[in-house]
Amino acid sequence: MTMRTTMMRDVALLLVLLWLGCCVAAAAAAGGGDDDAGTAPTPSEPRRKPSFVIFLADDMGYGDVTYYGAPTTHTPNIDRIIREGKDFRQFYAAASVCSPSRAGLMTGRDPVRMGIFSRILRPSLRVFFPWNTSSMPSNETTIAGLLKTANYTSHYVGKWHLGHVNALPVHRGFDGFFGIPYSHDMCSEVYGVEDLPIVNRAVPPLPLMRNADILEQPADFSSATDRFTDEAVKFVHEHADQPFFLVVSYYQPHIPHVTPLRYKFHSLRGPFGDSVQEMDVSIGQVMQAIKDAGIDDNTLVMVTSDNGPWVDSGIDGGSPGPMRGAKGTTWEGGTRVVSAFRWPGVIEPLTTEMTPVSMMDLFSTFGHIAGLNVTSTPDFATDSHSFAHLLNSSYAPSAKSRPAIYYFYHDVLMAIRMGPFKLHKYTRCAYCYEEPVPQDPPLLFNIDHDPGEQHPLSVEDHLLIVDALEAEYDRYLSTISPRQPLFDQFKLDAAPCCSPQPYLQPCNCTHANMTVGEAAQSVSPNRQSTSPASAKIRKAAKALYTMLEKKHPDLLTDKLTSEEVSAAFESLIGSPMEPVMQCMLGGEPSLEGYEEDEALFA
Amino acid sequence: MTMRTTMMRDVALLLVLLWLGCCVAAAAAAGGGDDDAGTAPTPSEPRRKPSFVIFLADDMGYGDVTYYGAPTTHTPNIDRIIREGKDFRQFYAAASVCSPSRAGLMTGRDPVRMGIFSRILRPSLRVFFPWNTSSMPSNETTIAGLLKTANYTSHYVGKWHLGHVNALPVHRGFDGFFGIPYSHDMCSEVYGVEDLPIVNRAVPPLPLMRNADILEQPADFSSATDRFTDEAVKFVHEHADQPFFLVVSYYQPHIPHVTPLRYKFHSLRGPFGDSVQEMDVSIGQVMQAIKDAGIDDNTLVMVTSDNGPWVDSGIDGGSPGPMRGAKGTTWEGGTRVVSAFRWPGVIEPLTTEMTPVSMMDLFSTFGHIAGLNVTSTPDFATDSHSFAHLLNSSYAPSAKSRPAIYYFYHDVLMAIRMGPFKLHKYTRCAYCYEEPVPQDPPLLFNIDHDPGEQHPLSVEDHLLIVDALEAEYDRYLSTISPRQPLFDQFKLDAAPCCSPQPYLQPCNCTHANMTVGEAAQSVSPNRQSTSPASAKIRKAAKALYTMLEKKHPDLLTDKLTSEEVSAAFESLIGSPMEPVMQCMLGGEPSLEGYEEDEALFA
């Protein structure tokens, strides 16, 4: 590197840092209360350690709450948290899909450092699946583990999705868990048929678990959210006299929309809106419990989403609002999510923060607020930078501020943002079978001026900026040690199942007596998957139901054993049940024709 | 028409009406305060006639205020009006461009009924231009004229844009006017060069007017918004003891962004955001005046925009948020605009309304609230349906409810919405030279479920719905009598000018002594027009400034007569000034080469 190049880099970095400075100054100006003419009250310094509550939505886009512009979705309880607190408009999930995003949230570390990616089956395996034996590594410290050192009790309610073989919340620092281990579509639908024929067809029913035990399998979604709400409310009341950390992690509005009848047709937005509203009501009930327990002033509540909307689900997916792209992409719509923090008396209400921060920063921020020194142990919080000072100015800014926002697809660093500038080195479609497409010259945007990433800047006119972004791009990659790709570790019997041999025995606990009618009807009609297999399942379910209705209406209501159901099905259509239908009914899957794939599990 | 077809139409209409019913019921449920569990207080019945204030933005998109999801634009004062009142999420401007939209707002009648369209120069002439002799017809009754019958005093501040030859607000029912007659880019930029060579090059400087008199020409934009604010504040204080109707019509955030220095770099969103923030601060100041005057509880304030964002302006245009399309289109982004109504004690705060209403409905709604019978005279309010009952349930719903939302391009009915269904019979790009493209079969969307118009429904599966929409489409067109297209009436000396012969004499009043430097620098560098002529002007202005700076720096600061400037320019670059440069400087335009176009003015 010549001296001239070095000097130019320095100048460029200085320029970017100046931009960052401007950014903070402008954001601070913007955040000064909702009245430019008024005198904002100085928030008082927090007196003691607050409890922390995270409401985490699943696949809720930037444009899916009323306060962020949703035209026909009604979210009064989320909106109230936003209004009564500080609203972060440049808040980034740690990844654009579920598992890596949640791993970043939990550990304050970039998921790529933990090996949370795939190499062999990249387009299909972007999250943990029921067949994965791997998980977010046990040597990572989670926020729960960190806060335990400050005497916090912790509890995790709802969807986990960071692995399930000795890798549930209770194995990763939480004192308790009540919820589901992975996504609720990981049974009734078929994934990545093209490259994973066998594992797709051998997924047992989704279990509902307490700590490490299966309570029911399949989980009953007609009451699941109510039970999550009750669990969170009970936890709040029982732990009101001590600091706690509670995560309420909703499976909404991820597809399929399994909303109970009383929320159906509740929203003008259709099944997606019903799903959002069911979640919103639950959030309101937990917020009411916090007030009833008398700890409103000493609880820091935040609401956010694990990633952007799954627009590939069509009308049943959410909206990125004004952003480009969605879940699965490294455009802003993939990771820029709704986010707000509420702590009465400490966080000024009706304020908006525009400084870019990452979901990974929550680890250090919560640690900081709990009075811990999160930088004392080198392994901790490599990628987490406390922004407590943005919540209340009495907290000291962290010594090292966040250098950039990094956008990964698996272990490929696709794009990077510093100050207002975002550089795309690669782009890629969301759910497709394409490897990242290099952008040469790279695509440069000023995403403060152009949040929709519609107007690329001339790279020639911004050479210093591009140089600075590329230098940070290289530096960041150089800090990441090679890891085994965790998504590529799987085994036939990895999924939690109340039978010791899930693929040879029925795997039902509470619903062994589910009726055929219930099973056939529970295949979501709203799912708009492009997978031909998915269409086939729906067709089979519909055909089954219609035939039974005509020829054996008694079968639709009678409680049968799964063996009887399977036999009835076979006698009716003259061929064995589809394995996925069996999965739903708890029957034994046929492995015929998939023998060669067993090698995958060797 | 066979009996079967008739019957099917009836069934279809019934279905759509049922949908409408559902719509209203669901919207009412959504609108019941921000707490589903709480008991909403019943608003008290209004005691006396309120004053009305409309804050009208220009080209502000659905996604351009914080409360509607803008990531880096800061609008605390607009947000406060939204929060303290009722927020309408399905509020439609009367058209997707300025003049017809404003005509619909003012009269409660579809602009196409008044002839507010073009036939001969359709792509270019979609609004009134300085050369138009025509205007919103004088036999129309405006809201100001209507409210005068209930003893309201009225005042119009800011941008008008409904014609200027005996057609200013004071000629159309308002008691006073202080503002600009048309858009503030109608001088320094070039329009529709391809088909209107002469008129484009002969536009005098924009005048600032009081009532029908020119105060200054060109208007000074370094203080224009401040003066508009002062005017509105003064009007509020002077009329606090009687009911009034005040329109504050901003030229922001329409391009070019002529924001004064103290707002520049104020917003992270860049020049567009600075422009929005300048307007927002002004709104806050007028709101403060309403409070200071002691009439806060008796003033119905609303905020909205004349149409969607002008995304063709690139990074300097706004955002439609989650909507498809923008200004100039009949997608939702063209006409679905931010809208909220605030009237403390009468309109419940923190409520959201999802019933579709039109800006044309304001006429009847305001009339209704002022105690007038707006349906007594047949000519009145053909297309205006009071939604006062949505603001306060003590108002009776109007006898006839809005049948549909109609989307026009000139006099072509492009699309229609009934209940949640929108049918596109034609589509078209926004700013282009293309006639509407017929859609056969038509495009059908459920825009409650799919606000982004991304997922067309199968027409085959919705034949009854399509039939009902097409029947209403035909019925509506049959109610519109043929009119002369008003945009096609123009004359060389139509523009307001303080010289009696604007195209033969300089047309400056207060700025005859503008310096060359000021003139050259006032050509907006941010404008990203695709017009080659526009680029040429900018280049010429830049070249002029650079040359003067080098060779005659004294010229940049010395006050010269326009003749001297013109001479200096010619001596420097060896050719006559561009006519548009002359327009800015108040010089005499050269008509050379455009003689044949004079026939247009015959």
mmCIF file with all atom_site columns, C-alpha atoms in Angstrom, chain A residues 138-214:
data_model
loop_
_atom_site.group_PDB
_atom_site.id
_atom_site.type_symbol
_atom_site.label_atom_id
_atom_site.label_alt_id
_atom_site.label_comp_id
_atom_site.label_asym_id
_atom_site.label_entity_id
_atom_site.label_seq_id
_atom_site.pdbx_PDB_ins_code
_atom_site.Cartn_x
_atom_site.Cartn_y
_atom_site.Cartn_z
_atom_site.occupancy
_atom_site.B_iso_or_equiv
_atom_site.pdbx_formal_charge
_atom_site.auth_seq_id
_atom_site.auth_comp_id
_atom_site.auth_asym_id
_atom_site.auth_atom_id
_atom_site.pdbx_PDB_model_num
ATOM 1  C CA . SER A 1 138 ? -23.102 -23.860 24.541 1.00 0.00 ? 138 SER A CA 1
ATOM 2  C CA . ASN A 1 139 ? -19.936 -21.852 25.235 1.00 0.00 ? 139 ASN A CA 1
ATOM 3  C CA . GLU A 1 140 ? -21.629 -18.620 24.199 1.00 0.00 ? 140 GLU A CA 1
ATOM 4  C CA . THR A 1 141 ? -22.885 -16.295 26.936 1.00 0.00 ? 141 THR A CA 1
ATOM 5  C CA . THR A 1 142 ? -26.482 -15.215 26.423 1.00 0.00 ? 142 THR A CA 1
ATOM 6  C CA . ILE A 1 143 ? -28.090 -12.069 27.833 1.00 0.00 ? 143 ILE A CA 1
ATOM 7  C CA . ALA A 1 144 ? -29.792 -14.374 30.334 1.00 0.00 ? 144 ALA A CA 1
ATOM 8  C CA . GLY A 1 145 ? -26.443 -15.793 31.419 1.00 0.00 ? 145 GLY A CA 1
ATOM 9  C CA . LEU A 1 146 ? -24.935 -12.326 31.610 1.00 0.00 ? 146 LEU A CA 1
ATOM 10 C CA . LEU A 1 147 ? -27.786 -10.911 33.694 1.00 0.00 ? 147 LEU A CA 1
ATOM 11 C CA . LYS A 1 148 ? -27.654 -13.899 36.040 1.00 0.00 ? 148 LYS A CA 1
ATOM 12 C CA . THR A 1 149 ? -24.316 -12.510 37.249 1.00 0.00 ? 149 THR A CA 1
ATOM 13 C CA . ALA A 1 150 ? -26.306 -9.440  38.334 1.00 0.00 ? 150 ALA A CA 1
ATOM 14 C CA . ASN A 1 151 ? -28.868 -11.672 40.100 1.00 0.00 ? 151 ASN A CA 1
ATOM 15 C CA . TYR A 1 152 ? -31.566 -11.500 37.459 1.00 0.00 ? 152 TYR A CA 1
ATOM 16 C CA . THR A 1 153 ? -34.090 -14.302 37.119 1.00 0.00 ? 153 THR A CA 1
ATOM 17 C CA . SER A 1 154 ? -34.859 -15.071 33.485 1.00 0.00 ? 154 SER A CA 1
ATOM 18 C CA . HIS A 1 155 ? -37.640 -16.719 31.564 1.00 0.00 ? 155 HIS A CA 1
ATOM 19 C CA . TYR A 1 156 ? -38.221 -17.462 27.908 1.00 0.00 ? 156 TYR A CA 1
ATOM 20 C CA . VAL A 1 157 ? -41.772 -17.765 26.559 1.00 0.00 ? 157 VAL A CA 1
ATOM 21 C CA . GLY A 1 158 ? -42.634 -18.709 22.971 1.00 0.00 ? 158 GLY A CA 1
ATOM 22 C CA . LYS A 1 159 ? -40.543 -19.513 19.941 1.00 0.00 ? 159 LYS A CA 1
ATOM 23 C CA . TRP A 1 160 ? -36.844 -20.249 20.459 1.00 0.00 ? 160 TRP A CA 1
ATOM 24 C CA . HIS A 1 161 ? -35.279 -21.487 17.190 1.00 0.00 ? 161 HIS A CA 1
ATOM 25 C CA . LEU A 1 162 ? -31.635 -21.688 18.243 1.00 0.00 ? 162 LEU A CA 1
ATOM 26 C CA . GLY A 1 163 ? -31.363 -25.475 18.279 1.00 0.00 ? 163 GLY A CA 1
ATOM 27 C CA . HIS A 1 164 ? -33.117 -28.089 20.404 1.00 0.00 ? 164 HIS A CA 1
ATOM 28 C CA . VAL A 1 165 ? -30.707 -30.965 21.138 1.00 0.00 ? 165 VAL A CA 1
ATOM 29 C CA . ASN A 1 166 ? -29.575 -29.963 24.635 1.00 0.00 ? 166 ASN A CA 1
ATOM 30 C CA . ALA A 1 167 ? -29.837 -26.414 23.355 1.00 0.00 ? 167 ALA A CA 1
ATOM 31 C CA . LEU A 1 168 ? -33.141 -25.076 24.634 1.00 0.00 ? 168 LEU A CA 1
ATOM 32 C CA . PRO A 1 169 ? -33.335 -21.816 26.618 1.00 0.00 ? 169 PRO A CA 1
ATOM 33 C CA . VAL A 1 170 ? -32.773 -23.699 29.894 1.00 0.00 ? 170 VAL A CA 1
ATOM 34 C CA . HIS A 1 171 ? -29.524 -25.023 28.400 1.00 0.00 ? 171 HIS A CA 1
ATOM 35 C CA . ARG A 1 172 ? -28.448 -21.527 27.381 1.00 0.00 ? 172 ARG A CA 1
ATOM 36 C CA . GLY A 1 173 ? -28.668 -19.486 30.565 1.00 0.00 ? 173 GLY A CA 1
ATOM 37 C CA . PHE A 1 174 ? -32.428 -19.069 31.083 1.00 0.00 ? 174 PHE A CA 1
ATOM 38 C CA . ASP A 1 175 ? -34.055 -20.204 34.306 1.00 0.00 ? 175 ASP A CA 1
ATOM 39 C CA . GLY A 1 176 ? -37.196 -21.338 32.565 1.00 0.00 ? 176 GLY A CA 1
ATOM 40 C CA . PHE A 1 177 ? -38.774 -22.009 29.166 1.00 0.00 ? 177 PHE A CA 1
ATOM 41 C CA . PHE A 1 178 ? -42.314 -22.481 27.986 1.00 0.00 ? 178 PHE A CA 1
ATOM 42 C CA . GLY A 1 179 ? -42.729 -22.567 24.249 1.00 0.00 ? 179 GLY A CA 1
ATOM 43 C CA . ILE A 1 180 ? -41.884 -24.159 20.932 1.00 0.00 ? 180 ILE A CA 1
ATOM 44 C CA . PRO A 1 181 ? -38.360 -25.148 19.875 1.00 0.00 ? 181 PRO A CA 1
ATOM 45 C CA . TYR A 1 182 ? -38.563 -23.942 16.260 1.00 0.00 ? 182 TYR A CA 1
ATOM 46 C CA . SER A 1 183 ? -40.953 -22.526 13.656 1.00 0.00 ? 183 SER A CA 1
ATOM 47 C CA . HIS A 1 184 ? -44.549 -23.655 13.678 1.00 0.00 ? 184 HIS A CA 1
ATOM 48 C CA . ASP A 1 185 ? -44.504 -24.369 9.949  1.00 0.00 ? 185 ASP A CA 1
ATOM 49 C CA . MET A 1 186 ? -41.876 -27.090 10.432 1.00 0.00 ? 186 MET A CA 1
ATOM 50 C CA . CYS A 1 187 ? -44.246 -29.986 10.117 1.00 0.00 ? 187 CYS A CA 1
ATOM 51 C CA . SER A 1 188 ? -47.280 -29.202 8.078  1.00 0.00 ? 188 SER A CA 1
ATOM 52 C CA . GLU A 1 189 ? -45.272 -27.872 5.151  1.00 0.00 ? 189 GLU A CA 1
ATOM 53 C CA . VAL A 1 190 ? -42.419 -29.168 3.043  1.00 0.00 ? 190 VAL A CA 1
ATOM 54 C CA . TYR A 1 191 ? -39.066 -27.435 2.738  1.00 0.00 ? 191 TYR A CA 1
ATOM 55 C CA . GLY A 1 192 ? -36.420 -27.425 0.063  1.00 0.00 ? 192 GLY A CA 1
ATOM 56 C CA . VAL A 1 193 ? -37.687 -30.545 -1.633 1.00 0.00 ? 193 VAL A CA 1
ATOM 57 C CA . GLU A 1 194 ? -35.133 -30.204 -4.382 1.00 0.00 ? 194 GLU A CA 1
ATOM 58 C CA . ASP A 1 195 ? -32.059 -30.918 -2.303 1.00 0.00 ? 195 ASP A CA 1
ATOM 59 C CA . LEU A 1 196 ? -33.297 -32.459 0.917  1.00 0.00 ? 196 LEU A CA 1
ATOM 60 C CA . PRO A 1 197 ? -35.822 -35.117 -0.054 1.00 0.00 ? 197 PRO A CA 1
ATOM 61 C CA . ILE A 1 198 ? -35.770 -37.240 3.021  1.00 0.00 ? 198 ILE A CA 1
ATOM 62 C CA . VAL A 1 199 ? -35.492 -34.869 5.944  1.00 0.00 ? 199 VAL A CA 1
ATOM 63 C CA . ASN A 1 200 ? -38.360 -32.847 4.538  1.00 0.00 ? 200 ASN A CA 1
ATOM 64 C CA . ARG A 1 201 ? -40.640 -35.786 4.769  1.00 0.00 ? 201 ARG A CA 1
ATOM 65 C CA . ALA A 1 202 ? -39.747 -36.944 8.214  1.00 0.00 ? 202 ALA A CA 1
ATOM 66 C CA . VAL A 1 203 ? -40.557 -34.033 10.463 1.00 0.00 ? 203 VAL A CA 1
ATOM 67 C CA . PRO A 1 204 ? -42.545 -34.950 13.569 1.00 0.00 ? 204 PRO A CA 1
ATOM 68 C CA . PRO A 1 205 ? -45.377 -32.762 14.872 1.00 0.00 ? 205 PRO A CA 1
ATOM 69 C CA . LEU A 1 206 ? -44.313 -29.546 16.546 1.00 0.00 ? 206 LEU A CA 1
ATOM 70 C CA . PRO A 1 207 ? -44.000 -30.035 20.319 1.00 0.00 ? 207 PRO A CA 1
ATOM 71 C CA . LEU A 1 208 ? -44.960 -27.555 23.026 1.00 0.00 ? 208 LEU A CA 1
ATOM 72 C CA . MET A 1 209 ? -42.337 -27.730 25.752 1.00 0.00 ? 209 MET A CA 1
ATOM 73 C CA . ARG A 1 210 ? -41.726 -26.704 29.337 1.00 0.00 ? 210 ARG A CA 1
ATOM 74 C CA . ASN A 1 211 ? -38.020 -26.429 30.094 1.00 0.00 ? 211 ASN A CA 1
ATOM 75 C CA . ALA A 1 212 ? -36.696 -29.579 28.349 1.00 0.00 ? 212 ALA A CA 1
ATOM 76 C CA . ASP A 1 213 ? -39.904 -31.644 28.478 1.00 0.00 ? 213 ASP A CA 1
ATOM 77 C CA . ILE A 1 214 ? -42.557 -32.100 25.836 1.00 0.00 ? 214 ILE A CA 1
#
